[in-house]
mmCIF file of C-alpha atoms and ligand atoms in Angstrom:
data_model
loop_
_atom_site.group_PDB
_atom_site.id
_atom_site.type_symbol
_atom_site.label_atom_id
_atom_site.label_comp_id
_atom_site.label_asym_id
_atom_site.label_seq_id
_atom_site.Cartn_x
_atom_site.Cartn_y
_atom_site.Cartn_z
ATOM 1 C CA UNK A 29 -10.027 21.090 -23.403
ATOM 2 C CA UNK A 30 -14.020 21.293 -23.059
ATOM 3 C CA UNK A 31 -15.866 18.634 -21.357
ATOM 4 C CA UNK A 32 -19.573 18.206 -19.555
ATOM 5 C CA UNK A 33 -19.553 16.384 -16.628
ATOM 6 C CA UNK A 34 -22.691 14.944 -15.106
ATOM 7 C CA UNK A 35 -22.681 15.671 -10.910
ATOM 8 C CA UNK A 36 -24.861 12.833 -8.750
ATOM 9 C CA UNK A 37 -24.623 14.521 -5.366
ATOM 10 C CA UNK A 38 -26.379 11.705 -4.250
ATOM 11 C CA UNK A 39 -27.510 10.991 -0.669
ATOM 12 C CA UNK A 40 -25.722 10.549 2.925
ATOM 13 C CA UNK A 41 -22.131 11.730 2.761
ATOM 14 C CA UNK A 42 -22.407 12.252 -1.045
ATOM 15 C CA UNK A 43 -22.860 16.158 -1.252
ATOM 16 C CA UNK A 44 -20.200 16.398 1.088
ATOM 17 C CA UNK A 45 -17.674 14.051 -0.660
ATOM 18 C CA UNK A 46 -19.142 14.886 -4.461
ATOM 19 C CA UNK A 47 -18.394 18.910 -3.485
ATOM 20 C CA UNK A 48 -14.632 17.878 -2.451
ATOM 21 C CA UNK A 49 -13.558 16.268 -5.820
ATOM 22 C CA UNK A 50 -15.034 18.879 -7.290
ATOM 23 C CA UNK A 51 -13.014 21.189 -5.769
ATOM 24 C CA UNK A 52 -9.767 19.109 -7.135
ATOM 25 C CA UNK A 53 -11.434 18.916 -10.523
ATOM 26 C CA UNK A 54 -11.552 22.954 -10.297
ATOM 27 C CA UNK A 55 -8.010 22.867 -9.891
ATOM 28 C CA UNK A 56 -7.237 20.620 -12.385
ATOM 29 C CA UNK A 57 -8.616 22.982 -14.881
ATOM 30 C CA UNK A 58 -7.317 26.393 -13.852
ATOM 31 C CA UNK A 59 -3.927 24.302 -13.722
ATOM 32 C CA UNK A 60 -3.973 22.328 -17.035
ATOM 33 C CA UNK A 61 -6.100 25.008 -19.267
ATOM 34 C CA UNK A 62 -9.260 22.882 -19.651
ATOM 35 C CA UNK A 63 -12.875 23.849 -18.977
ATOM 36 C CA UNK A 64 -15.621 21.748 -17.209
ATOM 37 C CA UNK A 65 -19.581 22.472 -17.309
ATOM 38 C CA UNK A 66 -20.973 20.499 -14.447
ATOM 39 C CA UNK A 67 -24.748 19.180 -14.782
ATOM 40 C CA UNK A 68 -26.404 17.979 -11.909
ATOM 41 C CA UNK A 69 -28.251 14.950 -11.947
ATOM 42 C CA UNK A 70 -30.641 13.287 -9.780
ATOM 43 C CA UNK A 71 -30.650 10.119 -8.254
ATOM 44 C CA UNK A 72 -31.305 7.548 -5.427
ATOM 45 C CA UNK A 73 -33.010 9.263 -2.163
ATOM 46 C CA UNK A 74 -32.492 12.539 -3.301
ATOM 47 C CA UNK A 75 -34.525 11.766 -6.623
ATOM 48 C CA UNK A 76 -37.094 10.349 -4.760
ATOM 49 C CA UNK A 77 -37.919 13.296 -2.600
ATOM 50 C CA UNK A 78 -37.963 15.259 -5.507
ATOM 51 C CA UNK A 79 -39.871 13.425 -8.224
ATOM 52 C CA UNK A 80 -41.460 10.405 -6.612
ATOM 53 C CA UNK A 81 -38.707 7.911 -8.635
ATOM 54 C CA UNK A 82 -35.044 7.186 -7.941
ATOM 55 C CA UNK A 83 -34.446 7.591 -11.545
ATOM 56 C CA UNK A 84 -36.146 9.052 -13.963
ATOM 57 C CA UNK A 85 -35.582 9.804 -17.819
ATOM 58 C CA UNK A 86 -34.443 12.991 -17.549
ATOM 59 C CA UNK A 87 -31.742 12.341 -15.447
ATOM 60 C CA UNK A 88 -31.069 9.537 -18.101
ATOM 61 C CA UNK A 89 -31.428 11.423 -21.192
ATOM 62 C CA UNK A 90 -28.934 14.444 -19.383
ATOM 63 C CA UNK A 91 -26.360 11.749 -18.560
ATOM 64 C CA UNK A 92 -26.302 10.883 -22.041
ATOM 65 C CA UNK A 93 -25.433 14.392 -22.475
ATOM 66 C CA UNK A 94 -22.266 14.348 -21.004
ATOM 67 C CA UNK A 95 -18.739 12.519 -21.268
ATOM 68 C CA UNK A 96 -18.617 11.539 -17.789
ATOM 69 C CA UNK A 97 -20.612 11.548 -14.785
ATOM 70 C CA UNK A 98 -19.173 11.743 -11.059
ATOM 71 C CA UNK A 99 -21.398 10.278 -8.185
ATOM 72 C CA UNK A 100 -21.043 10.459 -4.778
ATOM 73 C CA UNK A 101 -23.364 7.321 -3.153
ATOM 74 C CA UNK A 102 -27.120 6.926 -2.976
ATOM 75 C CA UNK A 103 -29.434 5.683 -0.178
ATOM 76 C CA UNK A 104 -30.557 6.038 2.894
ATOM 77 C CA UNK A 105 -30.294 3.862 6.391
ATOM 78 C CA UNK A 106 -32.774 1.134 5.918
ATOM 79 C CA UNK A 107 -34.386 1.149 9.422
ATOM 80 C CA UNK A 108 -35.501 4.850 9.562
ATOM 81 C CA UNK A 109 -35.545 6.322 6.065
ATOM 82 C CA UNK A 110 -39.076 6.953 4.498
ATOM 83 C CA UNK A 111 -37.301 5.652 1.029
ATOM 84 C CA UNK A 112 -37.446 2.011 2.454
ATOM 85 C CA UNK A 113 -41.883 2.262 3.073
ATOM 86 C CA UNK A 114 -41.865 2.349 -1.043
ATOM 87 C CA UNK A 115 -42.035 -1.104 -2.961
ATOM 88 C CA UNK A 116 -38.250 -2.371 -3.952
ATOM 89 C CA UNK A 117 -38.672 -1.039 -7.535
ATOM 90 C CA UNK A 118 -38.997 2.503 -6.026
ATOM 91 C CA UNK A 119 -35.761 2.167 -3.401
ATOM 92 C CA UNK A 120 -32.908 4.776 -4.052
ATOM 93 C CA UNK A 121 -30.763 1.596 -5.237
ATOM 94 C CA UNK A 122 -33.003 0.647 -7.791
ATOM 95 C CA UNK A 123 -32.141 3.625 -9.407
ATOM 96 C CA UNK A 124 -28.755 2.885 -9.751
ATOM 97 C CA UNK A 125 -28.812 -0.731 -10.772
ATOM 98 C CA UNK A 126 -31.161 1.031 -13.897
ATOM 99 C CA UNK A 127 -28.820 3.713 -14.767
ATOM 100 C CA UNK A 128 -26.216 0.851 -15.061
ATOM 101 C CA UNK A 129 -28.410 -0.855 -17.459
ATOM 102 C CA UNK A 130 -29.701 2.421 -19.214
ATOM 103 C CA UNK A 131 -26.503 3.371 -20.029
ATOM 104 C CA UNK A 132 -24.982 -0.174 -20.876
ATOM 105 C CA UNK A 133 -22.419 0.598 -18.687
ATOM 106 C CA UNK A 134 -20.815 -3.520 -18.748
ATOM 107 C CA UNK A 135 -17.590 -2.682 -17.538
ATOM 108 C CA UNK A 136 -16.387 -2.084 -14.050
ATOM 109 C CA UNK A 137 -13.218 -1.084 -12.960
ATOM 110 C CA UNK A 138 -11.925 -1.682 -9.201
ATOM 111 C CA UNK A 139 -8.426 -0.599 -8.000
ATOM 112 C CA UNK A 140 -7.030 -2.320 -5.260
ATOM 113 C CA UNK A 141 -4.371 -0.436 -4.190
ATOM 114 C CA UNK A 142 -1.862 0.017 -1.269
ATOM 115 C CA UNK A 143 -0.404 3.540 0.298
ATOM 116 C CA UNK A 144 2.365 2.519 2.249
ATOM 117 C CA UNK A 145 1.212 5.469 4.475
ATOM 118 C CA UNK A 146 -1.798 3.154 5.190
ATOM 119 C CA UNK A 147 -0.068 -0.296 5.442
ATOM 120 C CA UNK A 148 -0.993 -0.533 8.978
ATOM 121 C CA UNK A 149 -4.869 -0.781 7.652
ATOM 122 C CA UNK A 150 -4.036 -4.132 5.763
ATOM 123 C CA UNK A 151 -4.860 -7.065 7.101
ATOM 124 C CA UNK A 152 -2.238 -9.262 5.335
ATOM 125 C CA UNK A 153 2.065 -9.888 6.523
ATOM 126 C CA UNK A 154 4.480 -7.491 6.504
ATOM 127 C CA UNK A 155 6.483 -10.308 4.281
ATOM 128 C CA UNK A 156 3.800 -10.342 1.595
ATOM 129 C CA UNK A 157 3.188 -6.721 1.465
ATOM 130 C CA UNK A 158 6.955 -6.046 0.787
ATOM 131 C CA UNK A 159 8.302 -2.403 0.343
ATOM 132 C CA UNK A 160 6.280 -1.068 -2.010
ATOM 133 C CA UNK A 161 2.961 -2.825 -1.545
ATOM 134 C CA UNK A 162 0.291 -3.637 -4.612
ATOM 135 C CA UNK A 163 -1.519 -1.996 -7.462
ATOM 136 C CA UNK A 164 -3.548 -4.203 -8.912
ATOM 137 C CA UNK A 165 -7.135 -3.416 -11.080
ATOM 138 C CA UNK A 166 -10.144 -5.711 -11.154
ATOM 139 C CA UNK A 167 -12.180 -5.323 -14.634
ATOM 140 C CA UNK A 168 -15.478 -7.040 -14.048
ATOM 141 C CA UNK A 169 -17.534 -7.680 -16.841
ATOM 142 C CA UNK A 170 -20.866 -6.215 -15.092
ATOM 143 C CA UNK A 171 -24.204 -7.211 -17.903
ATOM 144 C CA UNK A 172 -23.619 -10.664 -18.603
ATOM 145 C CA UNK A 173 -23.082 -14.065 -17.362
ATOM 146 C CA UNK A 174 -25.365 -15.713 -14.119
ATOM 147 C CA UNK A 175 -27.070 -12.277 -12.876
ATOM 148 C CA UNK A 176 -28.412 -11.834 -16.396
ATOM 149 C CA UNK A 177 -29.620 -15.390 -17.247
ATOM 150 C CA UNK A 178 -32.633 -17.337 -17.601
ATOM 151 C CA UNK A 179 -33.175 -18.149 -13.574
ATOM 152 C CA UNK A 180 -36.315 -20.509 -12.249
ATOM 153 C CA UNK A 181 -37.743 -22.069 -9.107
ATOM 154 C CA UNK A 182 -40.058 -25.133 -9.979
ATOM 155 C CA UNK A 183 -40.887 -28.486 -8.914
ATOM 156 C CA UNK A 184 -39.328 -31.238 -10.339
ATOM 157 C CA UNK A 185 -40.733 -34.830 -9.711
ATOM 158 C CA UNK A 186 -41.624 -33.229 -5.927
ATOM 159 C CA UNK A 187 -38.646 -31.759 -5.657
ATOM 160 C CA UNK A 188 -38.066 -27.817 -5.379
ATOM 161 C CA UNK A 189 -35.132 -27.385 -8.001
ATOM 162 C CA UNK A 190 -33.461 -23.778 -9.197
ATOM 163 C CA UNK A 191 -32.045 -23.255 -12.370
ATOM 164 C CA UNK A 192 -29.338 -20.284 -12.730
ATOM 165 C CA UNK A 193 -28.140 -19.858 -16.086
ATOM 166 C CA UNK A 194 -24.661 -18.469 -16.988
ATOM 167 C CA UNK A 195 -24.182 -17.091 -20.348
ATOM 168 C CA UNK A 196 -21.790 -15.276 -22.182
ATOM 169 C CA UNK A 197 -21.463 -14.932 -25.997
ATOM 170 C CA UNK A 198 -17.776 -14.092 -27.707
ATOM 171 C CA UNK A 199 -18.935 -10.733 -28.185
ATOM 172 C CA UNK A 200 -19.687 -9.723 -25.062
ATOM 173 C CA UNK A 201 -16.230 -11.598 -23.822
ATOM 174 C CA UNK A 202 -14.396 -9.754 -26.671
ATOM 175 C CA UNK A 203 -15.749 -6.232 -25.564
ATOM 176 C CA UNK A 204 -14.563 -6.781 -21.909
ATOM 177 C CA UNK A 205 -10.986 -8.331 -22.701
ATOM 178 C CA UNK A 206 -10.130 -5.314 -24.912
ATOM 179 C CA UNK A 207 -11.000 -2.753 -22.461
ATOM 180 C CA UNK A 208 -9.048 -4.848 -19.987
ATOM 181 C CA UNK A 209 -6.170 -5.092 -22.328
ATOM 182 C CA UNK A 210 -6.395 -1.244 -23.310
ATOM 183 C CA UNK A 211 -6.081 -0.849 -19.474
ATOM 184 C CA UNK A 212 -2.817 -2.374 -19.493
ATOM 185 C CA UNK A 213 -1.703 -0.643 -21.913
ATOM 186 C CA UNK A 214 -2.208 3.059 -19.340
ATOM 187 C CA UNK A 215 -0.476 0.512 -16.875
ATOM 188 C CA UNK A 216 2.263 -2.480 -16.598
ATOM 189 C CA UNK A 217 1.138 -4.308 -19.694
ATOM 190 C CA UNK A 218 -0.151 -7.611 -17.532
ATOM 191 C CA UNK A 219 -3.441 -9.441 -17.705
ATOM 192 C CA UNK A 220 -4.347 -11.999 -15.704
ATOM 193 C CA UNK A 221 -7.502 -13.440 -17.050
ATOM 194 C CA UNK A 222 -9.989 -15.566 -14.332
ATOM 195 C CA UNK A 223 -11.858 -18.028 -15.042
ATOM 196 C CA UNK A 224 -13.168 -21.861 -13.992
ATOM 197 C CA UNK A 225 -11.883 -23.114 -17.786
ATOM 198 C CA UNK A 226 -11.579 -26.646 -16.111
ATOM 199 C CA UNK A 227 -15.204 -26.801 -15.519
ATOM 200 C CA UNK A 228 -17.200 -24.284 -16.960
ATOM 201 C CA UNK A 229 -17.502 -24.102 -21.225
ATOM 202 C CA UNK A 230 -18.368 -20.573 -20.331
ATOM 203 C CA UNK A 231 -15.271 -19.894 -19.121
ATOM 204 C CA UNK A 232 -13.608 -22.094 -21.699
ATOM 205 C CA UNK A 233 -15.024 -19.286 -24.676
ATOM 206 C CA UNK A 234 -14.128 -17.106 -22.118
ATOM 207 C CA UNK A 235 -10.123 -18.105 -21.861
ATOM 208 C CA UNK A 236 -9.953 -18.234 -25.984
ATOM 209 C CA UNK A 237 -11.535 -14.836 -26.688
ATOM 210 C CA UNK A 238 -9.515 -13.435 -24.152
ATOM 211 C CA UNK A 239 -6.183 -15.369 -26.003
ATOM 212 C CA UNK A 240 -7.536 -13.795 -29.209
ATOM 213 C CA UNK A 241 -7.809 -10.795 -28.464
ATOM 214 C CA UNK A 242 -3.744 -10.889 -26.599
ATOM 215 C CA UNK A 243 -2.391 -11.323 -30.090
ATOM 216 C CA UNK A 244 -3.656 -7.525 -30.950
ATOM 217 C CA UNK A 245 -1.965 -6.531 -28.116
ATOM 218 C CA UNK A 246 1.585 -8.127 -28.177
ATOM 219 C CA UNK A 247 3.012 -5.711 -25.637
ATOM 220 C CA UNK A 248 0.727 -7.244 -23.114
ATOM 221 C CA UNK A 249 1.367 -10.425 -21.233
ATOM 222 C CA UNK A 250 -1.412 -12.665 -20.727
ATOM 223 C CA UNK A 251 -1.916 -15.638 -18.038
ATOM 224 C CA UNK A 252 -4.947 -17.180 -17.580
ATOM 225 C CA UNK A 253 -5.964 -18.367 -13.581
ATOM 226 C CA UNK A 254 -8.499 -20.776 -11.863
ATOM 227 C CA UNK A 255 -10.994 -18.221 -9.951
ATOM 228 C CA UNK A 256 -10.243 -20.354 -6.846
ATOM 229 C CA UNK A 257 -6.576 -20.050 -7.151
ATOM 230 C CA UNK A 258 -6.912 -15.978 -7.971
ATOM 231 C CA UNK A 259 -9.115 -16.134 -4.592
ATOM 232 C CA UNK A 260 -5.547 -17.629 -2.799
ATOM 233 C CA UNK A 261 -3.224 -15.726 -4.823
ATOM 234 C CA UNK A 262 -4.833 -12.520 -3.654
ATOM 235 C CA UNK A 263 -3.541 -12.572 -0.396
ATOM 236 C CA UNK A 264 -0.580 -14.732 -0.529
ATOM 237 C CA UNK A 265 0.629 -12.172 -3.494
ATOM 238 C CA UNK A 266 -0.784 -9.552 -4.896
ATOM 239 C CA UNK A 267 1.730 -7.506 -5.863
ATOM 240 C CA UNK A 268 1.610 -10.581 -8.691
ATOM 241 C CA UNK A 269 -1.879 -8.602 -10.486
ATOM 242 C CA UNK A 270 -1.752 -5.352 -12.496
ATOM 243 C CA UNK A 271 -4.905 -5.806 -14.407
ATOM 244 C CA UNK A 272 -7.478 -8.771 -13.712
ATOM 245 C CA UNK A 273 -9.892 -9.584 -16.354
ATOM 246 C CA UNK A 274 -12.832 -11.821 -14.880
ATOM 247 C CA UNK A 275 -16.687 -12.624 -15.730
ATOM 248 C CA UNK A 276 -19.368 -11.058 -13.636
ATOM 249 C CA UNK A 277 -20.179 -13.246 -10.009
ATOM 250 C CA UNK A 278 -16.187 -14.168 -10.012
ATOM 251 C CA UNK A 279 -15.687 -10.107 -10.381
ATOM 252 C CA UNK A 280 -18.000 -9.481 -7.986
ATOM 253 C CA UNK A 281 -16.651 -11.931 -5.156
ATOM 254 C CA UNK A 282 -12.575 -10.987 -6.077
ATOM 255 C CA UNK A 283 -13.756 -7.245 -5.754
ATOM 256 C CA UNK A 284 -14.286 -7.621 -2.407
ATOM 257 C CA UNK A 285 -11.906 -9.521 -1.436
ATOM 258 C CA UNK A 286 -9.395 -7.328 -3.519
ATOM 259 C CA UNK A 287 -10.892 -4.388 -1.567
ATOM 260 C CA UNK A 288 -10.723 -5.962 1.926
ATOM 261 C CA UNK A 289 -7.279 -6.621 0.897
ATOM 262 C CA UNK A 290 -6.420 -2.744 0.531
ATOM 263 C CA UNK A 291 -7.557 -1.965 3.951
ATOM 264 C CA UNK A 292 -9.522 1.273 4.012
ATOM 265 C CA UNK A 293 -13.425 1.766 2.700
ATOM 266 C CA UNK A 294 -12.485 5.780 2.409
ATOM 267 C CA UNK A 295 -9.882 5.100 0.073
ATOM 268 C CA UNK A 296 -11.463 3.041 -2.645
ATOM 269 C CA UNK A 297 -12.691 4.492 -6.085
ATOM 270 C CA UNK A 298 -14.747 2.773 -9.053
ATOM 271 C CA UNK A 299 -15.682 2.973 -12.742
ATOM 272 C CA UNK A 300 -18.376 1.692 -14.777
ATOM 273 C CA UNK A 301 -17.686 2.227 -18.710
ATOM 274 C CA UNK A 302 -19.783 1.446 -21.434
ATOM 275 C CA UNK A 303 -18.579 0.642 -24.884
ATOM 276 C CA UNK A 304 -18.132 4.614 -25.632
ATOM 277 C CA UNK A 305 -15.426 6.607 -23.673
ATOM 278 C CA UNK A 306 -18.259 7.532 -21.647
ATOM 279 C CA UNK A 307 -18.106 6.294 -17.841
ATOM 280 C CA UNK A 308 -19.904 6.430 -14.247
ATOM 281 C CA UNK A 309 -17.489 7.149 -11.727
ATOM 282 C CA UNK A 310 -17.981 6.316 -7.748
ATOM 283 C CA UNK A 311 -16.883 5.523 -4.484
ATOM 284 C CA UNK A 312 -17.053 1.713 -3.473
ATOM 285 C CA UNK A 313 -18.127 2.991 -0.597
ATOM 286 C CA UNK A 314 -22.014 3.447 0.063
ATOM 287 C CA UNK A 315 -23.722 6.959 1.520
ATOM 288 C CA UNK A 316 -22.499 6.151 4.922
ATOM 289 C CA UNK A 317 -25.597 8.255 6.697
ATOM 290 C CA UNK A 318 -24.422 7.617 10.329
ATOM 291 C CA UNK A 319 -21.445 10.229 9.498
ATOM 292 C CA UNK A 320 -23.408 12.619 7.059
ATOM 293 C CA UNK A 321 -23.473 16.143 7.112
ATOM 294 C CA UNK A 322 -20.909 16.046 10.290
ATOM 295 C CA UNK A 323 -17.697 17.231 7.675
ATOM 296 C CA UNK A 324 -15.452 14.153 8.928
ATOM 297 C CA UNK A 325 -16.589 11.721 5.846
ATOM 298 C CA UNK A 326 -12.926 10.889 4.078
ATOM 299 C CA UNK A 327 -13.470 12.161 0.693
ATOM 300 C CA UNK A 328 -10.692 10.483 -1.193
ATOM 301 C CA UNK A 329 -12.019 7.618 -2.746
ATOM 302 C CA UNK A 330 -14.640 9.974 -4.754
ATOM 303 C CA UNK A 331 -11.225 12.251 -5.686
ATOM 304 C CA UNK A 332 -9.357 9.380 -6.911
ATOM 305 C CA UNK A 333 -12.959 8.328 -8.333
ATOM 306 C CA UNK A 334 -12.504 11.889 -10.165
ATOM 307 C CA UNK A 335 -8.898 10.931 -11.226
ATOM 308 C CA UNK A 336 -9.990 7.845 -12.869
ATOM 309 C CA UNK A 337 -12.502 9.901 -14.841
ATOM 310 C CA UNK A 338 -9.878 12.448 -16.175
ATOM 311 C CA UNK A 339 -7.760 9.013 -17.373
ATOM 312 C CA UNK A 340 -10.547 6.627 -18.550
ATOM 313 C CA UNK A 341 -13.738 8.889 -19.790
ATOM 314 C CA UNK A 342 -11.099 12.224 -20.862
ATOM 315 C CA UNK A 343 -7.728 11.180 -21.810
ATOM 316 C CA UNK A 344 -6.239 12.976 -19.184
ATOM 317 C CA UNK A 345 -3.086 10.688 -17.464
ATOM 318 C CA UNK A 346 -1.054 13.468 -16.631
ATOM 319 C CA UNK A 347 -3.723 15.251 -14.915
ATOM 320 C CA UNK A 348 -4.914 11.909 -13.116
ATOM 321 C CA UNK A 349 -1.183 11.222 -12.489
ATOM 322 C CA UNK A 350 -1.313 14.645 -10.815
ATOM 323 C CA UNK A 351 -4.630 13.742 -8.597
ATOM 324 C CA UNK A 352 -3.201 10.628 -7.409
ATOM 325 C CA UNK A 353 -0.072 12.210 -5.927
ATOM 326 C CA UNK A 354 -1.535 14.623 -4.547
ATOM 327 C CA UNK A 355 -3.349 12.530 -2.346
ATOM 328 C CA UNK A 356 -0.268 10.660 -2.115
ATOM 329 C CA UNK A 357 1.108 14.027 -1.235
ATOM 330 C CA UNK A 358 -0.961 14.793 1.494
ATOM 331 C CA UNK A 359 -1.021 11.291 3.457
ATOM 332 C CA UNK A 360 2.671 11.363 3.751
ATOM 333 C CA UNK A 361 2.334 14.589 5.145
ATOM 334 C CA UNK A 362 0.322 13.236 8.021
ATOM 335 C CA UNK A 363 -2.968 14.301 7.337
ATOM 336 C CA UNK A 364 -5.933 11.707 7.910
ATOM 337 C CA UNK A 365 -9.761 12.037 8.015
ATOM 338 C CA UNK A 366 -11.074 10.422 11.470
ATOM 339 C CA UNK A 367 -11.839 6.771 9.673
ATOM 340 C CA UNK A 368 -7.766 6.652 8.568
ATOM 341 C CA UNK A 369 -6.664 8.358 11.382
ATOM 342 C CA UNK A 370 -3.998 6.725 13.641
ATOM 343 C CA UNK A 371 -1.567 8.148 16.967
ATOM 344 C CA UNK A 372 0.908 10.886 15.808
ATOM 345 C CA UNK A 373 -1.516 11.841 12.862
ATOM 346 C CA UNK A 374 -3.068 15.694 12.045
ATOM 347 C CA UNK A 375 -6.672 14.622 11.972
ATOM 348 C CA UNK A 376 -8.816 16.771 9.596
ATOM 349 C CA UNK A 377 -12.694 17.349 8.393
ATOM 350 C CA UNK A 378 -13.821 16.291 4.662
ATOM 351 C CA UNK A 379 -13.074 19.783 3.603
ATOM 352 C CA UNK A 380 -9.697 20.400 4.872
ATOM 353 C CA UNK A 381 -9.120 17.063 3.089
ATOM 354 C CA UNK A 382 -10.211 18.054 -0.089
ATOM 355 C CA UNK A 383 -8.525 21.567 0.196
ATOM 356 C CA UNK A 384 -5.447 20.126 0.743
ATOM 357 C CA UNK A 385 -5.309 17.791 -1.882
ATOM 358 C CA UNK A 386 -6.623 20.344 -4.408
ATOM 359 C CA UNK A 387 -3.602 22.518 -2.861
ATOM 360 C CA UNK A 388 -0.956 19.800 -4.147
ATOM 361 C CA UNK A 389 -2.587 19.504 -7.720
HETATM 362 P P1 NAD B 1 -21.196 2.228 3.880
HETATM 363 O O1 NAD B 1 -20.366 2.029 3.496
HETATM 364 O O2 NAD B 1 -22.087 3.546 3.451
HETATM 365 O O3 NAD B 1 -20.944 2.459 4.924
HETATM 366 C C1 NAD B 1 -20.139 1.376 6.004
HETATM 367 C C2 NAD B 1 -19.635 1.934 7.330
HETATM 368 O O4 NAD B 1 -18.227 2.220 6.851
HETATM 369 C C3 NAD B 1 -19.848 3.189 8.267
HETATM 370 O O5 NAD B 1 -19.414 2.786 9.315
HETATM 371 C C4 NAD B 1 -19.305 4.475 7.197
HETATM 372 O O6 NAD B 1 -20.100 5.305 8.444
HETATM 373 C C5 NAD B 1 -18.029 3.898 6.850
HETATM 374 N N1 NAD B 1 -17.715 4.943 5.633
HETATM 375 C C6 NAD B 1 -18.368 4.504 4.515
HETATM 376 N N2 NAD B 1 -17.779 5.462 3.509
HETATM 377 C C7 NAD B 1 -16.706 6.153 4.336
HETATM 378 C C8 NAD B 1 -15.907 7.247 3.970
HETATM 379 N N3 NAD B 1 -16.227 7.856 2.805
HETATM 380 N N4 NAD B 1 -15.180 8.249 5.077
HETATM 381 C C9 NAD B 1 -15.397 7.543 6.386
HETATM 382 N N5 NAD B 1 -16.635 6.158 6.598
HETATM 383 C C10 NAD B 1 -16.982 5.687 5.892
HETATM 384 O O7 NAD B 1 -22.402 1.057 3.814
HETATM 385 P P2 NAD B 1 -24.109 0.535 4.070
HETATM 386 O O8 NAD B 1 -23.940 1.428 5.622
HETATM 387 O O9 NAD B 1 -24.047 -0.909 4.454
HETATM 388 O O10 NAD B 1 -25.127 1.176 3.803
HETATM 389 C C11 NAD B 1 -25.346 2.862 3.405
HETATM 390 C C12 NAD B 1 -26.089 3.438 2.603
HETATM 391 O O11 NAD B 1 -25.142 2.873 1.547
HETATM 392 C C13 NAD B 1 -27.514 2.328 1.952
HETATM 393 O O12 NAD B 1 -28.370 3.044 1.857
HETATM 394 C C14 NAD B 1 -26.790 1.429 1.009
HETATM 395 O O13 NAD B 1 -27.886 1.000 0.333
HETATM 396 C C15 NAD B 1 -25.951 2.819 0.199
HETATM 397 N N6 NAD B 1 -25.123 1.659 -0.865
HETATM 398 C C16 NAD B 1 -24.885 2.354 -1.966
HETATM 399 C C17 NAD B 1 -23.979 2.410 -2.594
HETATM 400 C C18 NAD B 1 -23.570 3.274 -3.895
HETATM 401 O O14 NAD B 1 -24.158 4.355 -3.725
HETATM 402 N N7 NAD B 1 -22.744 2.480 -4.997
HETATM 403 C C19 NAD B 1 -23.081 1.147 -2.268
HETATM 404 C C20 NAD B 1 -22.545 0.699 -0.838
HETATM 405 C C21 NAD B 1 -24.006 0.467 -0.221
#
C-alpha cells in the first residue's frame, strides 16, 4: 500500500532518532511490499532557524496532505539556546502546541508497557509487577476541559480571586470515548473510564456518555473509576488496566505517573490523533540537548511511535506487531543504549540499535 508520511526531524537528538525510525519503516516497506513517500516538515527550533517562526502555514498545509506525521522532539537548552531569547509565542514549544491545535489532535495516546527485560528500571516491587509485567494505554482528551476553559484572575471584594472553568460537551466526550473503545477492540477489550463523578458535573456527564458509547461495543467491558482511586491503582496493581479513558487534566497527571511506573523515558512512545485516521506520532521524551549529536540516544521510543503510526493511522497491525516484537527481541538478546544499559549487557549506539531492530523486523 502507498502512504505519504510527514517527517519532523526536530531539534537535539530528534534527527538521530527519527533517522533510525525511518530505517525501521524502510524495512517494513521492503518486507511487506508497501511504498511510503516522505516529506520533510519544519517545526520548533529548526523552523525558527529557517524561517524565524516555530511553525509556518506551509508546514501545517503540507502536514494536512500526509496520512501521518512522525516526529522527533523539538526544543533546546533554555539556558543557552538563542531560541529562548525570543518572546514565548516564537519559541520552539509554541510550535508544538500550535500544530496540535491546527490539526485538531484531540486524542492523546500514551502507552505504558513494562518490558520484562527492563524490569529493574521499574520502581514497583516484583510481587506487584508479577511474571508478565503490565501493558496499558492512557487515552487522554487533549483539546477541552480545564486547560481550554474560560479563566480569569480579578479582585472580588478586595480579595484576589482566580477562576478556571472545566467544560465538556457531550460531543467532545463521545468522540474521545469512541476512540478509546476502538483502541480497546485492537487490544484486550477493557476500558476504564476515569472521572470524579462524586463531585463534578462534567464528570457525571462524562460517565453517562462513556456508558452510552459502551453500548455500541458489546465486546468491550467498561468500568468506571474515580481519579483518586486510579492514581492509587496505577502503583498498586497496574496489571488490571488495558485502556484508561480520561479527560485532559486527569490524563496529564495519570500519564506521567504511568510513564514513571514503566521505567525508562527512552522507551515511551505517544500519539495524538484527530477525527480521521491522521495522527502525529512522537516519543514522550524531549530533545535531550545534553546528548545531541553523540549517537548515544535511545531511538526505541521513536521506533515504537512509528509502530503506533502503522497500527492506528495505516491499519497495519501485522507490521506494527513485527516492529514491537523486533524491539522485544533486541532487548532479550541483551543490546542496550547507554540510558538503559546495566552490567552484563552489550552497549550499542543509536544507529546500531536502529539497525539491530530493523534487521529483526
Ligand atoms: P528531555 O526528555 O529532553 O531529557 C531529560 C533527560 O532524559 C536528559 O538527561 C536526556 O539526556 C534524557 N533523555 C531523553 N530522551 C532520551 C533518549 N531518547 N535517550 C537517552 N536519554 C534520553 O527533557 P528536558 O531536558 O526537560 O527537555 C529538553 C528540551 O526538550 C526542552 O527544550 C523541552 O522543552 C523539550 N521537550 C520537547 C518535547 C516534545 O518535543 N514533545 C517534550 C518534552 C520536552
